[in-house]
Amino acid sequence: MLLFLNKKNRGFFVWRRLAGVAFLAVMSTRAHAAGVPLMTMSVGAGGAQEYTVPIQILIIMGALTLLPAALMMMTCFARIIIVFSLMRQALGLQQSPSNQILIGLALFLTFFIMRPVFDQINSQALQPYMDGQLPAMQALDRAEVPLRQFMLKQTRQDDLALFERLSHLPKPQTLNDVSMTTLIPAFATSEMKTAFEIGFLIFIPFMIIDLVVASVLMAMGMMMLSPLVISLPFKLMLFVMIDGWAMIMGTLAASYGL
C-alpha cells in the first residue's frame, strides 16, 4: 500500500512539473505573439545591465526565498533570540514564554535596532530604484553598503581573519574590500559569541539562587524534593523586581550602540 502511494505521489509530482513547464511555454508563446519581451537584457549608460520587468520580478521572487536566512545571519536577530532562549533556560521555564512569543519579540526588537540601516537602504537604494532612477544591480550595490558597515562594526577582527584565511582569497586592502561571502559567516560567528557571553552573565544570579536553595534543602534533609520547585518562585520574583525584560532588551540595544 505504501509503495502504491509513493508511486502515485511520484506520478503526481511529475505531472505537476510537466504542467508547470507547459504553462510557462504557453505564456512565453502568447507573450512573444503579443510583442512582450520576456528574456531580454540591455546595456545602459556606464555599462550597467538592465533586464526586462519579467526577469526582474523573477529575480526578486527568487531572492525572497533567501529573506529568512538573510534576516537571521545578516541582522541582530540571532543574538537576540539566543539571549532570550538562554534567559528562559536560566529561569528554569520550559515553554513560557513560548517560542512564538520569543520569535515575535525578537523580530520587532530587530526592526527597532536595525531601523537606521533600513532607513539608509530605503533612501539610498529602494526609493531611487522604485522611481526608475537606478537599475536593479546598482540598487543592490547601494543597499549593500549600509548593511556591510553594520556587520563590519559588529564583527570581531579574529573571526574575520579566520574566514579570510579559510577562503584562500587575496587579502583585502581595506575593510570595504572584504567579500560578503567572508563577512557574513564571520559576523554570524561574532554574534553567537556575544550572545553566549550575555547569556553567561544572565545565568550567574539564577545559578546562585539554585545553589542556595539546594544547600538549604540538603541541610534540612529534604533530598527527595527537587530544588527547582522551590527556586523557581524566587527566580521569578527576582526577575520581576529588577525589571528583567527591560534590562535585557536595554542591554541588547546598548550592545549595538543605541
PDB file of C-alpha atoms in Angstrom:
ATOM      1  CA  MET A   1       0.000   0.000   0.000  1.00  0.00           C
ATOM      2  CA  LEU A   2       2.828   2.422   0.881  1.00  0.00           C
ATOM      3  CA  LEU A   3       4.633   1.548  -2.334  1.00  0.00           C
ATOM      4  CA  PHE A   4       1.465   2.279  -4.286  1.00  0.00           C
ATOM      5  CA  LEU A   5       1.072   5.648  -2.557  1.00  0.00           C
ATOM      6  CA  ASN A   6       4.698   6.508  -3.208  1.00  0.00           C
ATOM      7  CA  LYS A   7       4.312   5.698  -6.892  1.00  0.00           C
ATOM      8  CA  LYS A   8       1.092   7.661  -7.021  1.00  0.00           C
ATOM      9  CA  ASN A   9       2.664  10.689  -5.334  1.00  0.00           C
ATOM     10  CA  ARG A  10       5.696  10.440  -7.585  1.00  0.00           C
ATOM     11  CA  GLY A  11       3.475  10.422 -10.643  1.00  0.00           C
ATOM     12  CA  PHE A  12       1.521  13.391  -9.311  1.00  0.00           C
ATOM     13  CA  PHE A  13       4.687  15.458  -8.857  1.00  0.00           C
ATOM     14  CA  VAL A  14       5.901  14.537 -12.349  1.00  0.00           C
ATOM     15  CA  TRP A  15       2.606  15.600 -13.904  1.00  0.00           C
ATOM     16  CA  ARG A  16       2.622  18.820 -11.892  1.00  0.00           C
ATOM     17  CA  ARG A  17       6.102  19.686 -13.147  1.00  0.00           C
ATOM     18  CA  LEU A  18       5.089  18.919 -16.717  1.00  0.00           C
ATOM     19  CA  ALA A  19       2.026  21.097 -16.325  1.00  0.00           C
ATOM     20  CA  GLY A  20       4.186  23.935 -14.992  1.00  0.00           C
ATOM     21  CA  VAL A  21       6.590  23.675 -17.928  1.00  0.00           C
ATOM     22  CA  ALA A  22       3.666  23.621 -20.363  1.00  0.00           C
ATOM     23  CA  PHE A  23       2.149  26.674 -18.685  1.00  0.00           C
ATOM     24  CA  LEU A  24       5.401  28.605 -18.984  1.00  0.00           C
ATOM     25  CA  ALA A  25       5.731  27.587 -22.618  1.00  0.00           C
ATOM     26  CA  VAL A  26       2.191  28.756 -23.422  1.00  0.00           C
ATOM     27  CA  MET A  27       2.712  32.045 -21.590  1.00  0.00           C
ATOM     28  CA  SER A  28       6.003  32.609 -23.406  1.00  0.00           C
ATOM     29  CA  THR A  29       4.360  31.920 -26.777  1.00  0.00           C
ATOM     30  CA  ARG A  30       1.492  34.298 -26.060  1.00  0.00           C
ATOM     31  CA  ALA A  31       3.830  36.970 -24.783  1.00  0.00           C
ATOM     32  CA  HIS A  32       6.016  36.606 -27.857  1.00  0.00           C
ATOM     33  CA  ALA A  33       2.961  36.788 -30.113  1.00  0.00           C
ATOM     34  CA  ALA A  34       1.838  39.933 -28.309  1.00  0.00           C
ATOM     35  CA  GLY A  35       5.244  41.514 -28.716  1.00  0.00           C
ATOM     36  CA  VAL A  36       6.123  41.486 -24.991  1.00  0.00           C
ATOM     37  CA  PRO A  37       9.849  40.805 -24.396  1.00  0.00           C
ATOM     38  CA  LEU A  38      10.454  38.232 -21.673  1.00  0.00           C
ATOM     39  CA  MET A  39      14.120  37.219 -21.693  1.00  0.00           C
ATOM     40  CA  THR A  40      15.949  40.320 -22.891  1.00  0.00           C
ATOM     41  CA  MET A  41      18.796  42.331 -21.468  1.00  0.00           C
ATOM     42  CA  SER A  42      20.098  45.722 -22.464  1.00  0.00           C
ATOM     43  CA  VAL A  43      23.235  47.637 -21.580  1.00  0.00           C
ATOM     44  CA  GLY A  44      22.581  51.079 -20.177  1.00  0.00           C
ATOM     45  CA  ALA A  45      24.815  54.057 -19.612  1.00  0.00           C
ATOM     46  CA  GLY A  46      28.107  53.216 -17.989  1.00  0.00           C
ATOM     47  CA  GLY A  47      27.847  49.551 -18.961  1.00  0.00           C
ATOM     48  CA  ALA A  48      25.050  48.759 -16.447  1.00  0.00           C
ATOM     49  CA  GLN A  49      22.966  45.739 -17.381  1.00  0.00           C
ATOM     50  CA  GLU A  50      19.213  46.307 -17.400  1.00  0.00           C
ATOM     51  CA  TYR A  51      16.736  43.419 -17.513  1.00  0.00           C
ATOM     52  CA  THR A  52      13.110  43.442 -18.565  1.00  0.00           C
ATOM     53  CA  VAL A  53      10.395  43.616 -15.928  1.00  0.00           C
ATOM     54  CA  PRO A  54       9.512  39.858 -16.008  1.00  0.00           C
ATOM     55  CA  ILE A  55      13.157  38.969 -15.387  1.00  0.00           C
ATOM     56  CA  GLN A  56      13.364  41.471 -12.536  1.00  0.00           C
ATOM     57  CA  ILE A  57      10.211  40.015 -10.970  1.00  0.00           C
ATOM     58  CA  LEU A  58      11.657  36.506 -11.300  1.00  0.00           C
ATOM     59  CA  ILE A  59      14.901  37.599  -9.599  1.00  0.00           C
ATOM     60  CA  ILE A  60      13.016  39.340  -6.791  1.00  0.00           C
ATOM     61  CA  MET A  61      10.772  36.310  -6.163  1.00  0.00           C
ATOM     62  CA  GLY A  62      13.837  34.087  -6.023  1.00  0.00           C
ATOM     63  CA  ALA A  63      15.560  36.475  -3.616  1.00  0.00           C
ATOM     64  CA  LEU A  64      12.538  36.412  -1.308  1.00  0.00           C
ATOM     65  CA  THR A  65      13.232  32.724  -0.587  1.00  0.00           C
ATOM     66  CA  LEU A  66      16.576  33.802   0.929  1.00  0.00           C
ATOM     67  CA  LEU A  67      14.994  36.530   3.052  1.00  0.00           C
ATOM     68  CA  PRO A  68      14.656  34.408   6.258  1.00  0.00           C
ATOM     69  CA  ALA A  69      18.307  33.351   6.050  1.00  0.00           C
ATOM     70  CA  ALA A  70      19.380  36.961   5.461  1.00  0.00           C
ATOM     71  CA  LEU A  71      17.277  38.132   8.396  1.00  0.00           C
ATOM     72  CA  MET A  72      18.895  35.609  10.730  1.00  0.00           C
ATOM     73  CA  MET A  73      22.502  35.839   9.521  1.00  0.00           C
ATOM     74  CA  MET A  74      22.866  39.494   8.468  1.00  0.00           C
ATOM     75  CA  THR A  75      20.986  41.308  11.246  1.00  0.00           C
ATOM     76  CA  CYS A  76      20.914  41.285  15.045  1.00  0.00           C
ATOM     77  CA  PHE A  77      18.154  38.646  15.153  1.00  0.00           C
ATOM     78  CA  ALA A  78      20.491  35.747  16.001  1.00  0.00           C
ATOM     79  CA  ARG A  79      21.978  37.469  19.056  1.00  0.00           C
ATOM     80  CA  ILE A  80      18.563  38.476  20.384  1.00  0.00           C
ATOM     81  CA  ILE A  81      16.871  35.081  20.028  1.00  0.00           C
ATOM     82  CA  ILE A  82      19.839  33.240  21.557  1.00  0.00           C
ATOM     83  CA  VAL A  83      19.842  35.556  24.586  1.00  0.00           C
ATOM     84  CA  PHE A  84      16.081  35.117  25.014  1.00  0.00           C
ATOM     85  CA  SER A  85      16.416  31.320  24.868  1.00  0.00           C
ATOM     86  CA  LEU A  86      19.246  31.285  27.420  1.00  0.00           C
ATOM     87  CA  MET A  87      17.256  33.586  29.688  1.00  0.00           C
ATOM     88  CA  ARG A  88      14.312  31.179  29.607  1.00  0.00           C
ATOM     89  CA  GLN A  89      16.593  28.270  30.493  1.00  0.00           C
ATOM     90  CA  ALA A  90      18.201  30.254  33.317  1.00  0.00           C
ATOM     91  CA  LEU A  91      14.780  30.888  34.818  1.00  0.00           C
ATOM     92  CA  GLY A  92      14.024  27.173  34.635  1.00  0.00           C
ATOM     93  CA  LEU A  93      10.986  27.657  32.408  1.00  0.00           C
ATOM     94  CA  GLN A  94      10.328  25.141  29.648  1.00  0.00           C
ATOM     95  CA  GLN A  95       7.617  26.606  27.418  1.00  0.00           C
ATOM     96  CA  SER A  96       6.862  30.009  28.909  1.00  0.00           C
ATOM     97  CA  PRO A  97       7.222  32.348  27.120  1.00  0.00           C
ATOM     98  CA  SER A  98       6.520  30.195  24.098  1.00  0.00           C
ATOM     99  CA  ASN A  99       8.775  30.064  21.053  1.00  0.00           C
ATOM    100  CA  GLN A 100       6.272  32.085  19.030  1.00  0.00           C
ATOM    101  CA  ILE A 101       6.315  34.913  21.560  1.00  0.00           C
ATOM    102  CA  LEU A 102      10.117  34.968  21.762  1.00  0.00           C
ATOM    103  CA  ILE A 103      10.489  34.968  17.970  1.00  0.00           C
ATOM    104  CA  GLY A 104       7.915  37.740  17.576  1.00  0.00           C
ATOM    105  CA  LEU A 105       9.590  39.824  20.275  1.00  0.00           C
ATOM    106  CA  ALA A 106      12.997  39.219  18.694  1.00  0.00           C
ATOM    107  CA  LEU A 107      11.666  40.286  15.278  1.00  0.00           C
ATOM    108  CA  PHE A 108      10.266  43.600  16.498  1.00  0.00           C
ATOM    109  CA  LEU A 109      13.400  44.304  18.536  1.00  0.00           C
ATOM    110  CA  THR A 110      15.459  43.522  15.427  1.00  0.00           C
ATOM    111  CA  PHE A 111      13.459  46.034  13.385  1.00  0.00           C
ATOM    112  CA  PHE A 112      13.931  48.611  16.147  1.00  0.00           C
ATOM    113  CA  ILE A 113      17.716  48.152  16.293  1.00  0.00           C
ATOM    114  CA  MET A 114      18.132  47.881  12.514  1.00  0.00           C
ATOM    115  CA  ARG A 115      15.901  50.876  11.731  1.00  0.00           C
ATOM    116  CA  PRO A 116      18.794  53.267  10.889  1.00  0.00           C
ATOM    117  CA  VAL A 117      20.249  50.699   8.498  1.00  0.00           C
ATOM    118  CA  PHE A 118      16.867  50.017   6.882  1.00  0.00           C
ATOM    119  CA  ASP A 119      16.246  53.766   6.519  1.00  0.00           C
ATOM    120  CA  GLN A 120      19.540  54.171   4.671  1.00  0.00           C
ATOM    121  CA  ILE A 121      18.752  51.244   2.378  1.00  0.00           C
ATOM    122  CA  ASN A 122      15.319  52.709   1.671  1.00  0.00           C
ATOM    123  CA  SER A 123      16.569  56.220   0.899  1.00  0.00           C
ATOM    124  CA  GLN A 124      19.749  55.295  -0.994  1.00  0.00           C
ATOM    125  CA  ALA A 125      18.655  52.197  -2.925  1.00  0.00           C
ATOM    126  CA  LEU A 126      14.989  51.219  -2.738  1.00  0.00           C
ATOM    127  CA  GLN A 127      13.307  54.572  -3.421  1.00  0.00           C
ATOM    128  CA  PRO A 128      15.625  55.511  -6.343  1.00  0.00           C
ATOM    129  CA  TYR A 129      15.019  52.062  -7.840  1.00  0.00           C
ATOM    130  CA  MET A 130      11.233  52.376  -7.447  1.00  0.00           C
ATOM    131  CA  ASP A 131      11.373  55.819  -9.088  1.00  0.00           C
ATOM    132  CA  GLY A 132      13.322  54.393 -12.037  1.00  0.00           C
ATOM    133  CA  GLN A 133      16.462  56.387 -11.267  1.00  0.00           C
ATOM    134  CA  LEU A 134      18.681  53.334 -10.663  1.00  0.00           C
ATOM    135  CA  PRO A 135      18.956  49.932 -12.377  1.00  0.00           C
ATOM    136  CA  ALA A 136      18.440  46.835 -10.263  1.00  0.00           C
ATOM    137  CA  MET A 137      22.090  45.823  -9.920  1.00  0.00           C
ATOM    138  CA  GLN A 138      23.238  49.300  -8.959  1.00  0.00           C
ATOM    139  CA  ALA A 139      20.440  49.494  -6.377  1.00  0.00           C
ATOM    140  CA  LEU A 140      21.645  46.214  -4.883  1.00  0.00           C
ATOM    141  CA  ASP A 141      25.191  47.571  -4.685  1.00  0.00           C
ATOM    142  CA  ARG A 142      23.954  50.656  -2.853  1.00  0.00           C
ATOM    143  CA  ALA A 143      21.794  48.586  -0.484  1.00  0.00           C
ATOM    144  CA  GLU A 144      24.838  46.502   0.423  1.00  0.00           C
ATOM    145  CA  VAL A 145      26.829  49.488   1.728  1.00  0.00           C
ATOM    146  CA  PRO A 146      24.940  50.298   4.991  1.00  0.00           C
ATOM    147  CA  LEU A 147      24.417  46.608   5.733  1.00  0.00           C
ATOM    148  CA  ARG A 148      28.139  45.944   5.232  1.00  0.00           C
ATOM    149  CA  GLN A 149      29.034  48.827   7.559  1.00  0.00           C
ATOM    150  CA  PHE A 150      26.728  47.460  10.247  1.00  0.00           C
ATOM    151  CA  MET A 151      28.180  43.947  10.029  1.00  0.00           C
ATOM    152  CA  LEU A 152      31.782  45.179   9.988  1.00  0.00           C
ATOM    153  CA  LYS A 153      31.130  47.228  13.119  1.00  0.00           C
ATOM    154  CA  GLN A 154      29.850  44.149  14.994  1.00  0.00           C
ATOM    155  CA  THR A 155      32.365  41.605  13.649  1.00  0.00           C
ATOM    156  CA  ARG A 156      35.420  40.636  15.686  1.00  0.00           C
ATOM    157  CA  GLN A 157      38.738  41.015  13.946  1.00  0.00           C
ATOM    158  CA  ASP A 158      39.892  37.497  14.813  1.00  0.00           C
ATOM    159  CA  ASP A 159      36.723  35.969  13.345  1.00  0.00           C
ATOM    160  CA  LEU A 160      37.130  37.995  10.171  1.00  0.00           C
ATOM    161  CA  ALA A 161      40.782  36.976   9.901  1.00  0.00           C
ATOM    162  CA  LEU A 162      39.827  33.317  10.392  1.00  0.00           C
ATOM    163  CA  PHE A 163      37.395  33.255   7.470  1.00  0.00           C
ATOM    164  CA  GLU A 164      39.734  35.285   5.283  1.00  0.00           C
ATOM    165  CA  ARG A 165      42.395  32.644   5.894  1.00  0.00           C
ATOM    166  CA  LEU A 166      39.959  29.795   5.189  1.00  0.00           C
ATOM    167  CA  SER A 167      38.681  31.386   1.981  1.00  0.00           C
ATOM    168  CA  HIS A 168      42.177  31.383   0.382  1.00  0.00           C
ATOM    169  CA  LEU A 169      41.347  34.703  -1.300  1.00  0.00           C
ATOM    170  CA  PRO A 170      43.805  37.591  -1.712  1.00  0.00           C
ATOM    171  CA  LYS A 171      43.987  39.689   1.437  1.00  0.00           C
ATOM    172  CA  PRO A 172      41.754  42.768   1.070  1.00  0.00           C
ATOM    173  CA  GLN A 173      43.441  46.141   1.252  1.00  0.00           C
ATOM    174  CA  THR A 174      40.629  47.775   3.247  1.00  0.00           C
ATOM    175  CA  LEU A 175      37.576  46.578   5.137  1.00  0.00           C
ATOM    176  CA  ASN A 176      35.358  47.730   2.266  1.00  0.00           C
ATOM    177  CA  ASP A 177      37.110  45.186   0.037  1.00  0.00           C
ATOM    178  CA  VAL A 178      36.074  42.231   2.227  1.00  0.00           C
ATOM    179  CA  SER A 179      33.888  39.799   0.314  1.00  0.00           C
ATOM    180  CA  MET A 180      30.338  39.271   1.562  1.00  0.00           C
ATOM    181  CA  THR A 181      30.897  35.507   1.461  1.00  0.00           C
ATOM    182  CA  THR A 182      33.634  36.061   4.053  1.00  0.00           C
ATOM    183  CA  LEU A 183      31.917  38.780   6.060  1.00  0.00           C
ATOM    184  CA  ILE A 184      28.588  37.006   6.639  1.00  0.00           C
ATOM    185  CA  PRO A 185      29.941  33.859   8.402  1.00  0.00           C
ATOM    186  CA  ALA A 186      32.402  36.000  10.397  1.00  0.00           C
ATOM    187  CA  PHE A 187      29.562  38.269  11.507  1.00  0.00           C
ATOM    188  CA  ALA A 188      27.348  35.291  12.443  1.00  0.00           C
ATOM    189  CA  THR A 189      30.165  33.756  14.485  1.00  0.00           C
ATOM    190  CA  SER A 190      30.787  37.023  16.331  1.00  0.00           C
ATOM    191  CA  GLU A 191      27.074  37.386  17.053  1.00  0.00           C
ATOM    192  CA  MET A 192      26.894  33.919  18.610  1.00  0.00           C
ATOM    193  CA  LYS A 193      29.960  34.583  20.753  1.00  0.00           C
ATOM    194  CA  THR A 194      28.496  37.825  22.070  1.00  0.00           C
ATOM    195  CA  ALA A 195      25.116  36.178  22.687  1.00  0.00           C
ATOM    196  CA  PHE A 196      26.686  33.421  24.774  1.00  0.00           C
ATOM    197  CA  GLU A 197      28.689  35.965  26.766  1.00  0.00           C
ATOM    198  CA  ILE A 198      25.493  37.850  27.624  1.00  0.00           C
ATOM    199  CA  GLY A 199      23.756  34.558  28.414  1.00  0.00           C
ATOM    200  CA  PHE A 200      26.540  33.593  30.819  1.00  0.00           C
ATOM    201  CA  LEU A 201      26.071  36.838  32.751  1.00  0.00           C
ATOM    202  CA  ILE A 202      22.316  36.182  32.893  1.00  0.00           C
ATOM    203  CA  PHE A 203      22.853  32.681  34.294  1.00  0.00           C
ATOM    204  CA  ILE A 204      25.015  33.762  37.250  1.00  0.00           C
ATOM    205  CA  PRO A 205      22.369  35.235  39.641  1.00  0.00           C
ATOM    206  CA  PHE A 206      19.868  32.455  38.940  1.00  0.00           C
ATOM    207  CA  MET A 207      22.546  29.798  39.424  1.00  0.00           C
ATOM    208  CA  ILE A 208      23.353  31.301  42.834  1.00  0.00           C
ATOM    209  CA  ILE A 209      19.681  31.019  43.824  1.00  0.00           C
ATOM    210  CA  ASP A 210      19.638  27.361  42.739  1.00  0.00           C
ATOM    211  CA  LEU A 211      22.776  26.632  44.799  1.00  0.00           C
ATOM    212  CA  VAL A 212      21.388  28.324  47.907  1.00  0.00           C
ATOM    213  CA  VAL A 213      18.059  26.509  47.678  1.00  0.00           C
ATOM    214  CA  ALA A 214      19.761  23.160  47.052  1.00  0.00           C
ATOM    215  CA  SER A 215      22.064  23.684  50.078  1.00  0.00           C
ATOM    216  CA  VAL A 216      19.132  24.568  52.356  1.00  0.00           C
ATOM    217  CA  LEU A 217      17.159  21.518  51.255  1.00  0.00           C
ATOM    218  CA  MET A 218      20.169  19.253  51.792  1.00  0.00           C
ATOM    219  CA  ALA A 219      20.688  20.701  55.273  1.00  0.00           C
ATOM    220  CA  MET A 220      17.033  20.070  56.123  1.00  0.00           C
ATOM    221  CA  GLY A 221      17.247  16.502  54.849  1.00  0.00           C
ATOM    222  CA  MET A 222      14.670  17.103  52.100  1.00  0.00           C
ATOM    223  CA  MET A 223      16.678  15.332  49.427  1.00  0.00           C
ATOM    224  CA  MET A 224      13.634  13.940  47.616  1.00  0.00           C
ATOM    225  CA  LEU A 225      12.272  17.422  46.866  1.00  0.00           C
ATOM    226  CA  SER A 226      13.533  18.972  43.633  1.00  0.00           C
ATOM    227  CA  PRO A 227      15.334  22.284  44.234  1.00  0.00           C
ATOM    228  CA  LEU A 228      13.834  23.665  41.011  1.00  0.00           C
ATOM    229  CA  VAL A 229      10.334  23.545  42.507  1.00  0.00           C
ATOM    230  CA  ILE A 230      11.425  25.810  45.362  1.00  0.00           C
ATOM    231  CA  SER A 231      13.833  28.059  43.486  1.00  0.00           C
ATOM    232  CA  LEU A 232      11.519  28.862  40.565  1.00  0.00           C
ATOM    233  CA  PRO A 233       9.272  31.305  42.509  1.00  0.00           C
ATOM    234  CA  PHE A 234      12.317  33.073  43.933  1.00  0.00           C
ATOM    235  CA  LYS A 235      13.875  33.420  40.480  1.00  0.00           C
ATOM    236  CA  LEU A 236      10.644  34.778  39.040  1.00  0.00           C
ATOM    237  CA  MET A 237      10.331  37.241  41.925  1.00  0.00           C
ATOM    238  CA  LEU A 238      13.923  38.409  41.411  1.00  0.00           C
ATOM    239  CA  PHE A 239      13.367  38.755  37.663  1.00  0.00           C
ATOM    240  CA  VAL A 240      10.241  40.871  38.187  1.00  0.00           C
ATOM    241  CA  MET A 241      11.767  43.016  40.927  1.00  0.00           C
ATOM    242  CA  ILE A 242      14.767  44.042  38.810  1.00  0.00           C
ATOM    243  CA  ASP A 243      12.536  44.573  35.727  1.00  0.00           C
ATOM    244  CA  GLY A 244      14.375  41.835  33.872  1.00  0.00           C
ATOM    245  CA  TRP A 245      12.691  42.212  30.485  1.00  0.00           C
ATOM    246  CA  ALA A 246      13.508  45.909  30.223  1.00  0.00           C
ATOM    247  CA  MET A 247      17.051  45.271  31.461  1.00  0.00           C
ATOM    248  CA  ILE A 248      17.725  42.526  28.913  1.00  0.00           C
ATOM    249  CA  MET A 249      16.223  44.472  25.994  1.00  0.00           C
ATOM    250  CA  GLY A 250      18.118  47.596  27.022  1.00  0.00           C
ATOM    251  CA  THR A 251      21.345  45.608  27.244  1.00  0.00           C
ATOM    252  CA  LEU A 252      20.802  44.119  23.792  1.00  0.00           C
ATOM    253  CA  ALA A 253      20.054  47.512  22.271  1.00  0.00           C
ATOM    254  CA  ALA A 254      23.049  49.096  24.042  1.00  0.00           C
ATOM    255  CA  SER A 255      25.317  46.339  22.726  1.00  0.00           C
ATOM    256  CA  TYR A 256      24.667  47.762  19.216  1.00  0.00           C
ATOM    257  CA  GLY A 257      25.422  51.317  20.257  1.00  0.00           C
ATOM    258  CA  LEU A 258      21.841  52.563  20.713  1.00  0.00           C
TER     259      LEU A 258
END
